[in-house]
Tab-separated table of C-alpha atoms in Angstrom:
chain	number	residue	atom	x	y	z
A	1244	UNK	CA	22.499	26.391	9.974
A	1245	UNK	CA	24.813	23.943	8.214
A	1246	UNK	CA	21.981	21.564	7.408
A	1247	UNK	CA	21.988	17.840	8.063
A	1248	UNK	CA	25.557	16.596	8.223
A	1249	UNK	CA	26.519	13.023	7.434
A	1250	UNK	CA	29.847	11.298	7.666
A	1251	UNK	CA	31.672	9.766	6.036
A	1252	UNK	CA	30.658	10.786	2.520
A	1253	UNK	CA	32.120	7.626	1.069
A	1254	UNK	CA	32.942	4.321	2.707
A	1255	UNK	CA	34.506	1.255	1.143
A	1256	UNK	CA	34.755	-1.795	3.332
A	1257	UNK	CA	35.265	-5.494	3.064
A	1258	UNK	CA	32.490	-7.963	3.579
A	1259	UNK	CA	32.177	-8.937	7.223
A	1260	UNK	CA	33.465	-5.665	8.601
A	1261	UNK	CA	31.467	-3.368	10.846
A	1262	UNK	CA	30.355	-0.085	9.319
A	1263	UNK	CA	29.137	2.951	11.243
A	1264	UNK	CA	27.415	5.864	9.541
A	1265	UNK	CA	26.909	9.121	11.382
A	1266	UNK	CA	24.383	11.911	11.230
A	1267	UNK	CA	23.966	15.310	12.859
A	1268	UNK	CA	20.447	16.672	12.342
A	1269	UNK	CA	19.509	20.318	12.089
A	1270	UNK	CA	19.417	21.869	15.524
A	1271	UNK	CA	15.892	21.985	16.920
A	1272	UNK	CA	14.545	19.245	14.677
A	1273	UNK	CA	12.879	16.582	16.790
A	1274	UNK	CA	12.542	13.964	14.068
A	1275	UNK	CA	15.394	12.065	12.453
A	1276	UNK	CA	15.117	9.576	9.626
A	1277	UNK	CA	17.479	7.077	8.008
A	1278	UNK	CA	16.834	6.164	4.362
A	1279	UNK	CA	18.605	3.849	1.945
A	1280	UNK	CA	18.723	4.417	-1.806
A	1281	UNK	CA	19.488	1.668	-4.318
A	1282	UNK	CA	18.823	1.328	-8.015
A	1283	UNK	CA	16.635	-1.704	-7.452
A	1284	UNK	CA	14.491	-0.470	-4.572
A	1285	UNK	CA	14.725	3.288	-4.792
A	1286	UNK	CA	14.466	5.291	-1.553
A	1287	UNK	CA	13.337	3.304	1.470
A	1288	UNK	CA	12.813	4.407	5.047
A	1289	UNK	CA	14.845	2.287	7.449
A	1290	UNK	CA	14.003	3.856	10.816
A	1291	UNK	CA	12.943	7.135	12.347
A	1292	UNK	CA	13.297	8.734	15.756
A	1293	UNK	CA	11.272	11.325	17.620
A	1294	UNK	CA	13.009	13.058	20.516
A	1295	UNK	CA	15.776	10.441	20.357
A	1296	UNK	CA	13.330	7.540	20.685
A	1297	UNK	CA	12.951	5.050	17.823
A	1298	UNK	CA	9.353	5.205	16.600
A	1299	UNK	CA	9.304	2.916	13.586
A	1300	UNK	CA	12.092	0.512	12.692
A	1301	UNK	CA	10.017	-1.735	10.446
A	1302	UNK	CA	12.183	-0.812	7.489
A	1303	UNK	CA	15.400	-2.084	9.031
A	1304	UNK	CA	16.265	-5.008	6.777
A	1305	UNK	CA	17.600	-7.437	9.364
A	1306	UNK	CA	19.364	-7.804	12.663
A	1307	UNK	CA	22.675	-6.820	11.145
A	1308	UNK	CA	21.375	-3.240	11.074
A	1309	UNK	CA	21.028	-1.137	14.203
A	1310	UNK	CA	20.483	2.566	14.813
A	1311	UNK	CA	20.893	4.729	17.858
A	1312	UNK	CA	20.281	8.316	18.794
A	1313	UNK	CA	22.055	8.958	22.104
A	1314	UNK	CA	21.204	12.674	22.054
A	1315	UNK	CA	19.366	15.255	20.007
A	1316	UNK	CA	22.366	16.122	17.881
A	1317	UNK	CA	23.744	12.742	16.890
A	1318	UNK	CA	22.637	9.453	15.408
A	1319	UNK	CA	24.418	6.376	14.109
A	1320	UNK	CA	23.465	3.589	11.755
A	1321	UNK	CA	25.572	0.484	12.192
A	1322	UNK	CA	25.861	-2.559	9.986
A	1323	UNK	CA	27.574	-5.575	11.487
A	1324	UNK	CA	28.622	-7.679	9.661
A	1325	UNK	CA	28.390	-5.886	6.345
A	1326	UNK	CA	27.533	-7.699	3.100
A	1327	UNK	CA	27.905	-6.671	-0.564
A	1328	UNK	CA	24.117	-6.277	-0.869
A	1329	UNK	CA	24.300	-3.492	1.702
A	1330	UNK	CA	26.038	-1.318	-0.876
A	1331	UNK	CA	23.850	1.761	-1.313
A	1332	UNK	CA	23.619	5.440	-0.525
A	1333	UNK	CA	22.390	6.014	3.009
A	1334	UNK	CA	20.634	9.286	3.738
A	1335	UNK	CA	19.783	10.915	7.002
A	1336	UNK	CA	16.957	13.464	7.119
A	1337	UNK	CA	15.465	15.633	9.823
A	1338	UNK	CA	12.097	17.313	10.354
A	1339	UNK	CA	10.975	20.094	12.628
A	1340	UNK	CA	7.244	19.407	12.589
A	1341	UNK	CA	5.632	15.986	12.830
A	1342	UNK	CA	6.457	14.058	9.656
A	1343	UNK	CA	2.937	14.275	8.270
A	1344	UNK	CA	3.146	18.049	8.376
A	1345	UNK	CA	6.721	18.912	7.829
A	1346	UNK	CA	9.338	19.330	5.183
A	1347	UNK	CA	12.158	16.794	5.159
A	1348	UNK	CA	15.743	18.091	5.012
A	1349	UNK	CA	18.242	15.551	3.754
A	1350	UNK	CA	21.947	15.216	4.333
A	1351	UNK	CA	24.311	14.639	1.440
A	1352	UNK	CA	24.341	10.913	1.993
A	1353	UNK	CA	26.988	8.282	2.615
A	1354	UNK	CA	27.868	6.105	-0.361
A	1355	UNK	CA	28.686	2.675	1.047
A	1356	UNK	CA	30.462	0.046	-1.014
A	1357	UNK	CA	30.970	-3.396	0.475
A	1358	UNK	CA	33.412	-5.538	-1.485
B	1243	UNK	CA	0.475	0.745	2.047
B	1244	UNK	CA	0.451	3.716	-0.275
B	1245	UNK	CA	1.720	3.184	-3.813
B	1246	UNK	CA	3.346	6.137	-5.553
B	1247	UNK	CA	3.793	6.179	-9.305
B	1248	UNK	CA	5.570	8.868	-11.264
B	1249	UNK	CA	5.542	9.646	-14.938
B	1250	UNK	CA	7.292	9.936	-17.236
B	1251	UNK	CA	10.310	7.952	-16.033
B	1252	UNK	CA	12.642	9.913	-18.295
B	1253	UNK	CA	12.365	13.325	-19.894
B	1254	UNK	CA	14.744	15.185	-22.183
B	1255	UNK	CA	14.186	18.885	-22.786
B	1256	UNK	CA	15.850	21.714	-24.605
B	1257	UNK	CA	16.758	24.625	-22.417
B	1258	UNK	CA	13.842	27.031	-22.202
B	1259	UNK	CA	11.131	24.411	-22.607
B	1260	UNK	CA	8.343	23.786	-20.110
B	1261	UNK	CA	7.447	20.432	-18.585
B	1262	UNK	CA	4.918	18.728	-16.354
B	1263	UNK	CA	5.769	15.819	-14.093
B	1264	UNK	CA	3.016	13.687	-12.635
B	1265	UNK	CA	2.681	11.758	-9.388
B	1266	UNK	CA	-0.228	9.398	-8.732
B	1267	UNK	CA	-0.848	7.929	-5.311
B	1268	UNK	CA	-3.104	5.081	-4.378
B	1269	UNK	CA	-4.682	6.282	-1.140
B	1270	UNK	CA	-5.566	9.391	0.819
B	1271	UNK	CA	-2.494	11.280	1.926
B	1272	UNK	CA	-1.771	13.904	4.524
B	1273	UNK	CA	1.748	14.525	3.326
B	1274	UNK	CA	2.977	15.038	-0.213
B	1275	UNK	CA	6.419	16.360	-1.024
B	1276	UNK	CA	8.454	16.920	-4.153
B	1277	UNK	CA	12.230	16.576	-4.123
B	1278	UNK	CA	15.002	17.217	-6.609
B	1279	UNK	CA	18.065	15.000	-6.534
B	1280	UNK	CA	20.867	16.793	-8.330
B	1281	UNK	CA	23.579	15.007	-10.302
B	1282	UNK	CA	25.764	14.983	-7.179
B	1283	UNK	CA	23.135	13.045	-5.263
B	1284	UNK	CA	21.884	15.792	-2.972
B	1285	UNK	CA	18.140	15.606	-2.215
B	1286	UNK	CA	16.506	19.006	-1.972
B	1287	UNK	CA	12.949	19.548	-0.872
B	1288	UNK	CA	11.017	21.574	-3.425
B	1289	UNK	CA	7.478	21.594	-2.068
B	1290	UNK	CA	5.419	20.340	0.826
B	1291	UNK	CA	2.010	20.219	-0.830
B	1292	UNK	CA	-0.600	17.773	0.503
B	1293	UNK	CA	-3.240	19.849	-1.310
B	1294	UNK	CA	-3.603	23.024	-3.322
B	1295	UNK	CA	-1.097	24.931	-5.403
B	1296	UNK	CA	2.243	26.505	-4.594
B	1297	UNK	CA	4.778	28.384	-6.652
B	1298	UNK	CA	8.464	29.027	-6.159
B	1299	UNK	CA	10.102	30.890	-9.007
B	1300	UNK	CA	9.983	28.791	-12.166
B	1301	UNK	CA	8.584	25.819	-10.298
B	1302	UNK	CA	5.034	25.250	-9.205
B	1303	UNK	CA	3.116	22.284	-7.888
B	1304	UNK	CA	-0.512	21.326	-7.616
B	1305	UNK	CA	-2.002	18.479	-5.634
B	1306	UNK	CA	-5.579	17.364	-6.160
B	1307	UNK	CA	-5.976	15.157	-3.135
B	1308	UNK	CA	-9.492	14.000	-3.992
B	1309	UNK	CA	-8.245	12.655	-7.318
B	1310	UNK	CA	-4.981	11.350	-5.851
B	1311	UNK	CA	-2.447	13.079	-8.018
B	1312	UNK	CA	0.092	15.838	-7.915
B	1313	UNK	CA	1.782	17.756	-10.712
B	1314	UNK	CA	5.108	19.541	-10.762
B	1315	UNK	CA	5.520	22.237	-13.391
B	1316	UNK	CA	8.898	23.458	-14.546
B	1317	UNK	CA	8.862	26.520	-16.764
B	1318	UNK	CA	11.712	27.906	-18.860
B	1319	UNK	CA	13.894	24.953	-17.938
B	1320	UNK	CA	17.617	25.423	-17.353
B	1321	UNK	CA	20.483	22.944	-17.449
B	1322	UNK	CA	20.695	23.217	-13.665
B	1323	UNK	CA	17.205	21.678	-13.465
B	1324	UNK	CA	18.667	18.348	-14.577
B	1325	UNK	CA	18.483	15.495	-12.120
B	1326	UNK	CA	15.831	13.206	-10.714
B	1327	UNK	CA	12.551	14.517	-9.357
B	1328	UNK	CA	10.887	12.452	-6.651
B	1329	UNK	CA	7.399	12.584	-5.300
B	1330	UNK	CA	6.894	11.221	-1.777
B	1331	UNK	CA	3.614	10.612	0.006
B	1332	UNK	CA	2.595	9.822	3.540
B	1333	UNK	CA	-0.758	8.505	4.639
B	1334	UNK	CA	-3.042	8.662	7.649
B	1335	UNK	CA	-2.706	5.105	8.796
B	1336	UNK	CA	0.214	3.151	10.103
B	1337	UNK	CA	3.450	4.973	10.580
B	1338	UNK	CA	2.879	8.575	9.740
B	1339	UNK	CA	6.599	9.051	9.510
B	1340	UNK	CA	6.924	6.811	6.532
B	1341	UNK	CA	7.196	8.841	3.343
B	1342	UNK	CA	6.795	6.506	0.378
B	1343	UNK	CA	8.910	7.625	-2.537
B	1344	UNK	CA	8.105	7.114	-6.189
B	1345	UNK	CA	10.784	5.871	-8.567
B	1346	UNK	CA	11.379	9.358	-9.865
B	1347	UNK	CA	11.459	11.209	-13.164
B	1348	UNK	CA	14.929	11.654	-14.593
B	1349	UNK	CA	15.125	15.042	-16.301
B	1350	UNK	CA	17.901	16.035	-18.663
B	1351	UNK	CA	17.942	19.618	-19.898
B	1352	UNK	CA	20.153	20.146	-22.943
B	1353	UNK	CA	21.739	23.537	-23.713
């Protein structure tokens, strides 16, 4: 398996623009997670899905952020409009077992820079 | 929620040395994982270890759940071990999907 695949790897955008990050989880994994990593706050969970259904989105910072999982093999994280403080590395991870039992597999991340 | 603290924050070793990284957590956990983030940013799971001891090559980990800590041992360190090591814990209450990450231990192994 190719692992968790994220695209793009790097994204530079201007403030106010819409940004869409993409993730393909490992086939057969029922759980998908979006994390954000910054120097100030470290790694934070934004949202996670089970069987394509959002389970916990309490980490989504504000209404400008939205995430979808239209099918088992694809998820998006959208920021509209983007702001400089959204600059971070965004990771997608997938699990096979329930999160409290399983090992998390991370993608390589998308480094987002909003100027 | 659970608080996760890691120590030391930074560690510099000569190649071949051994080291112990510590992770303290503030509440009972049913999920404890160790990750290595390499210099290119990739996060790799090292251990899923909510309790007990596991070994994988030069790495081993022990979690003493009753005392709320976990240790990661690196023996005969190599330059490729450099990077940041994260401990992440998940609890019984609330969202069981929420792994709380510590701030990490940045390890530099010098040749």
